[in-house]
Amino acid sequence: MILDSFHLSGKTAIVTGASTGLGEGMAEALAQAGADIVGVARSSCDGARKKVEAAGRKFLEINADLVSLEPIERIVEGTKKEFGKIDILVNNAGIIRREDAINFTEKDWDDVLNVNLKTLFFLSQRVAKEFVAQGNGGKIVNIASMLSYQGGIRVPSYTSAKSGVMGLTRLLANEWAKYGINVNGIAPGYMATNNTKALREDAQRNAEILGRIPAGRWGTPEDLGGAVVFLCSRAADYVQGYTLAVDGGWLAR
Ligand code: NAP
């Protein structure tokens, strides 16, 4: 039956950036659909652990700084040691730095590109090798942004990285579809998390943004639950290289 194809029972999902915000919300949704979760972040993932365990699933926390590639092997081996296999990777960890392009520093460029794009690629590559060796395909979901489609202002490294994420999602889908690996993206709209705290605290920017969202509200981590479960499930087996906007209508304006 159709709803069975959305179930993730028996699956193991790695979610990067699971310590808060959208990653914590997606970890909870995947667990409610039946997956055990490996949460990756620099700080504690206790919030995600509680939600995953409340859904009756297992949770493994791996503390790692994804600004470098060093933790990748540890994440993959730790997951295999605990759960024996990997079925799903959600590349969600991301940072943003705000400054006028004219004054933007090399560090703010490198840090954002490293976490949001370089590690996303090499972690995907390492997990895809595992998927190929396991022989059952797999699902990769990359978290993109409205700035995969638009330029934005004062966020040059973020726009570059997120535009890259959407292009890379297409490329990886093209190359890896033959292994039964689905690579897709989710482009969240303006969501109420730490990432957008500065915008929401600026009364003028907050009003401008809200006024442009057809749904008339900021998104929440729960708003991504349906999209991530779908893209990680058998129901999406023929969906490849697509970035699904979950944006309250922002891109439709
Ligand atoms: P958030 O609340 O700032 O959370 C970011 C997550 O990424 C945290 O779990 C953080 O964990 C992790 N992270 C950041 N740097 C890391 C590093 N060096 N190593 C390991 N983990 C790291 O942001 P969010 O809004 O939930 O964003 C999640 C994703 O959605 C990001 O890719 C973001 O760009 C994207 N996004 C957000 C919005 C929005 O409106 N909020 C819109 C579009 C796209 P630690 O700090 O504990 O390491």
Coordinates of C-alpha atoms and ligand atoms in Angstrom, one line a residue:
M1 CA 0.0 0.0 0.0
I2 CA 1.2 3.5 -0.7
L3 CA 1.8 4.6 2.9
D4 CA 4.1 1.6 3.4
S5 CA 6.5 3.1 0.8
F6 CA 7.0 6.1 3.1
H7 CA 8.1 3.9 6.1
L8 CA 11.8 4.0 7.1
S9 CA 11.6 1.1 9.6
G10 CA 15.0 -0.6 9.9
K11 CA 16.9 2.2 8.2
T12 CA 19.9 4.0 9.6
A13 CA 20.1 7.8 8.9
I14 CA 23.0 10.1 9.5
V15 CA 21.9 13.7 10.1
T16 CA 24.6 16.4 10.3
G17 CA 23.9 19.4 12.4
A18 CA 21.4 17.5 14.6
S19 CA 22.1 19.6 17.7
T20 CA 19.4 22.2 17.1
G21 CA 17.1 23.8 14.5
L22 CA 16.3 22.1 11.3
G23 CA 18.6 19.1 11.8
E24 CA 17.0 18.3 15.2
G25 CA 13.5 18.6 13.6
M26 CA 14.5 16.3 10.7
A27 CA 16.1 13.7 13.0
E28 CA 12.8 13.6 14.9
A29 CA 10.7 13.2 11.7
L30 CA 13.0 10.4 10.3
A31 CA 12.8 8.6 13.7
Q32 CA 9.0 8.9 13.8
A33 CA 9.0 7.3 10.3
G34 CA 11.1 4.4 11.8
A35 CA 14.8 5.2 11.3
D36 CA 17.6 5.0 13.8
I37 CA 19.5 8.2 13.9
V38 CA 23.2 9.2 14.0
G39 CA 23.3 12.8 15.0
V40 CA 26.5 14.8 14.2
A41 CA 27.4 18.2 15.5
R42 CA 30.1 20.0 17.6
S43 CA 27.9 20.4 20.6
S44 CA 25.5 18.1 22.4
C45 CA 22.6 16.6 20.5
D46 CA 20.6 15.9 23.7
G47 CA 17.4 17.5 22.3
A48 CA 17.5 15.3 19.2
R49 CA 18.3 12.2 21.3
K50 CA 15.2 12.8 23.5
K51 CA 13.0 13.2 20.5
V52 CA 14.4 10.2 18.7
E53 CA 14.1 8.0 21.8
A54 CA 10.6 9.2 22.5
A55 CA 9.8 7.9 19.0
G56 CA 11.1 4.5 20.0
R57 CA 14.2 4.6 17.9
K58 CA 18.0 4.5 18.8
F59 CA 20.2 7.5 18.7
L60 CA 24.0 7.7 18.4
E61 CA 25.7 11.0 18.9
I62 CA 29.0 11.7 17.1
N63 CA 30.7 15.0 18.0
A64 CA 32.6 16.4 15.1
D65 CA 33.7 19.7 13.6
L66 CA 32.8 19.5 9.9
V67 CA 34.9 22.5 9.0
S68 CA 37.5 19.9 8.1
L69 CA 37.3 16.5 6.5
E70 CA 39.0 14.8 9.4
P71 CA 35.8 13.5 11.1
I72 CA 34.4 11.8 8.0
E73 CA 36.0 8.3 8.5
R74 CA 35.0 8.4 12.2
I75 CA 31.4 9.2 11.3
V76 CA 31.1 6.4 8.8
E77 CA 32.9 3.8 11.0
G78 CA 31.1 4.9 14.1
T79 CA 27.7 4.4 12.3
K80 CA 28.7 1.0 11.0
K81 CA 30.0 -0.1 14.4
E82 CA 26.7 0.8 16.1
F83 CA 24.1 0.0 13.4
G84 CA 26.0 -2.2 10.9
K85 CA 25.1 -0.2 7.9
I86 CA 24.1 3.2 6.5
D87 CA 20.9 3.9 4.5
I88 CA 20.4 7.7 4.6
L89 CA 22.6 10.8 4.8
V90 CA 21.1 14.2 5.4
N91 CA 23.7 16.9 4.9
N92 CA 22.2 19.6 7.0
A93 CA 25.1 21.2 9.0
G94 CA 25.6 24.7 7.9
I95 CA 26.8 28.1 9.0
I96 CA 26.3 31.7 7.7
R97 CA 28.5 34.8 8.0
R98 CA 27.0 38.2 7.4
E99 CA 29.1 41.1 6.1
D100 CA 29.2 43.5 3.2
A101 CA 30.9 41.8 0.2
I102 CA 33.3 44.7 0.0
N103 CA 34.6 43.9 3.5
F104 CA 34.2 40.1 3.5
T105 CA 37.2 38.2 4.9
E106 CA 39.0 35.1 3.6
K107 CA 38.1 33.3 6.9
D108 CA 34.4 34.0 6.5
W109 CA 34.7 32.7 3.0
D110 CA 36.6 29.5 3.8
D111 CA 34.7 28.5 6.9
V112 CA 31.4 28.7 5.2
L113 CA 32.5 27.0 2.0
N114 CA 34.3 24.2 4.0
V115 CA 31.3 23.3 6.2
N116 CA 28.4 24.0 3.7
L117 CA 30.0 22.6 0.5
K118 CA 33.4 20.9 0.8
T119 CA 32.5 18.6 3.7
L120 CA 29.1 18.0 2.2
F121 CA 30.7 16.7 -0.9
F122 CA 33.4 14.5 0.7
L123 CA 31.0 13.0 3.3
S124 CA 28.6 12.2 0.5
Q125 CA 31.4 10.6 -1.5
R126 CA 32.4 8.5 1.5
V127 CA 28.9 7.4 2.3
A128 CA 28.2 6.7 -1.4
K129 CA 31.2 4.3 -1.5
E130 CA 29.5 2.5 1.5
F131 CA 26.1 2.4 -0.4
V132 CA 27.9 0.9 -3.4
A133 CA 29.6 -1.7 -1.3
Q134 CA 26.4 -2.5 0.5
G135 CA 24.6 -3.0 -2.8
N136 CA 21.2 -1.6 -1.8
G137 CA 21.4 1.9 -3.0
G138 CA 20.8 4.8 -0.6
K139 CA 19.4 8.2 -0.1
I140 CA 21.2 11.5 0.2
V141 CA 19.4 14.8 1.0
N142 CA 21.3 18.0 0.8
I143 CA 20.0 21.1 2.6
A144 CA 20.1 24.0 0.2
S145 CA 18.5 27.4 0.6
M146 CA 16.5 30.2 -1.0
L147 CA 20.0 31.5 -1.8
S148 CA 20.5 28.5 -4.1
Y149 CA 18.1 30.4 -6.4
Q150 CA 18.6 34.0 -5.4
G151 CA 21.5 36.3 -4.7
G152 CA 20.7 37.6 -1.2
I153 CA 22.7 40.4 0.4
R154 CA 25.7 40.5 2.8
V155 CA 26.1 36.7 2.6
P156 CA 28.6 36.1 -0.3
S157 CA 30.1 32.8 0.9
Y158 CA 26.7 31.4 1.9
T159 CA 25.1 32.2 -1.4
S160 CA 28.1 30.7 -3.2
A161 CA 28.0 27.5 -1.1
K162 CA 24.2 27.0 -1.3
S163 CA 24.1 27.7 -5.1
G164 CA 26.9 25.1 -5.3
V165 CA 24.9 22.6 -3.2
M166 CA 22.0 22.7 -5.6
G167 CA 24.3 22.2 -8.7
L168 CA 26.2 19.4 -6.9
T169 CA 23.0 17.7 -6.0
R170 CA 22.2 17.4 -9.7
L171 CA 25.7 16.2 -10.6
L172 CA 25.7 13.5 -7.9
A173 CA 22.3 12.3 -8.9
N174 CA 23.4 12.0 -12.5
E175 CA 26.5 10.0 -11.5
W176 CA 25.0 7.8 -8.8
A177 CA 21.5 7.0 -10.0
K178 CA 23.0 3.9 -11.6
Y179 CA 23.9 2.6 -8.1
G180 CA 20.3 3.1 -6.9
I181 CA 21.4 6.1 -4.9
N182 CA 19.0 9.0 -4.9
V183 CA 20.5 12.5 -4.4
N184 CA 18.0 15.3 -3.8
G185 CA 17.8 18.6 -1.9
I186 CA 15.5 20.5 0.3
A187 CA 15.6 24.3 0.1
P188 CA 14.0 25.7 3.3
G189 CA 12.5 29.1 3.1
Y190 CA 12.9 31.5 6.0
M191 CA 12.8 29.3 9.1
A192 CA 12.9 30.4 12.8
T193 CA 16.2 28.9 14.0
N194 CA 19.6 30.3 15.3
N195 CA 20.6 30.7 11.6
T196 CA 18.0 33.5 11.2
K197 CA 18.0 35.0 14.7
A198 CA 19.8 38.2 13.5
L199 CA 17.2 38.7 10.8
R200 CA 14.2 38.2 13.1
E201 CA 15.7 40.6 15.7
D202 CA 16.0 43.3 13.1
A203 CA 12.4 44.7 13.1
Q204 CA 12.7 46.2 9.6
R205 CA 14.1 43.0 8.0
N206 CA 11.7 40.8 9.9
A207 CA 8.7 42.8 8.6
E208 CA 10.1 42.9 5.0
I209 CA 10.6 39.1 5.1
L210 CA 7.3 38.3 6.6
G211 CA 5.5 40.6 4.2
R212 CA 7.0 38.6 1.3
I213 CA 6.1 35.1 2.5
P214 CA 2.7 34.1 1.1
A215 CA 2.1 31.8 4.1
G216 CA 2.5 34.9 6.3
R217 CA 4.8 33.2 8.9
W218 CA 8.3 32.0 9.5
G219 CA 8.8 28.2 8.9
T220 CA 9.6 25.8 11.7
P221 CA 11.7 22.7 11.9
E222 CA 8.5 20.6 11.8
D223 CA 7.7 22.0 8.4
L224 CA 10.5 20.0 6.8
G225 CA 9.4 16.7 8.3
G226 CA 7.2 15.5 5.4
A227 CA 9.7 16.5 2.7
V228 CA 12.7 14.8 4.3
V229 CA 10.8 11.6 5.1
F230 CA 9.5 11.5 1.5
L231 CA 12.9 12.0 -0.1
C232 CA 14.5 9.4 2.2
S233 CA 11.8 6.8 1.4
R234 CA 11.0 4.3 -1.3
A235 CA 8.2 6.6 -2.4
A236 CA 11.0 8.9 -3.9
D237 CA 12.9 6.1 -5.7
Y238 CA 12.4 7.9 -9.1
V239 CA 13.1 11.4 -7.8
Q240 CA 16.6 12.4 -8.8
G241 CA 18.6 15.6 -8.5
Y242 CA 15.7 17.8 -7.5
T243 CA 15.7 20.4 -4.9
L244 CA 12.3 20.8 -3.2
A245 CA 11.5 24.2 -1.8
V246 CA 9.7 24.2 1.5
D247 CA 9.3 27.9 1.7
G248 CA 5.7 29.0 2.4
G249 CA 5.5 30.2 -1.2
W250 CA 8.6 32.5 -1.1
L251 CA 9.9 31.4 -4.5
A252 CA 6.4 31.5 -6.1
R253 CA 6.3 35.3 -5.5
Ligands
NAP1 P1 21.3 26.4 13.1 O1 20.2 26.4 14.1 O2 22.4 27.4 13.2 O3 21.9 24.9 13.2 C1 23.1 24.6 12.4 C2 23.5 23.2 12.7 O4 24.7 22.9 12.0 C3 23.7 22.9 14.2 O5 23.4 21.6 14.6 C4 25.3 23.1 14.3 O6 25.8 22.3 15.3 C5 25.7 22.4 13.0 N1 27.0 22.9 12.6 C6 27.4 24.2 12.3 N2 28.7 24.2 12.1 C7 29.2 22.9 12.2 C8 30.5 22.4 12.2 N3 31.5 23.1 11.9 N4 30.6 21.0 12.4 C9 29.5 20.3 12.8 N5 28.2 20.8 12.8 C10 28.1 22.1 12.6 O7 20.8 26.4 11.6 P2 19.5 25.8 10.9 O8 18.6 27.0 10.5 O9 18.9 24.7 11.7 O10 20.2 25.4 9.6 C11 20.3 24.0 9.2 C12 20.6 24.0 7.7 O11 19.6 24.6 7.0 C13 21.9 24.8 7.3 O12 22.6 24.2 6.3 C14 21.3 26.1 6.9 O13 22.2 26.8 6.0 C15 20.1 25.6 6.2 N6 19.0 26.6 6.0 C16 18.4 27.3 7.0 C17 17.5 28.2 6.8 C18 16.8 29.0 7.9 O14 16.0 29.9 7.5 N7 17.0 28.7 9.1 C19 17.0 28.5 5.5 C20 17.6 27.8 4.4 C21 18.6 26.9 4.7 P3 26.9 22.8 16.3 O15 26.9 24.3 16.4 O16 26.6 22.1 17.6 O17 28.2 22.2 15.7

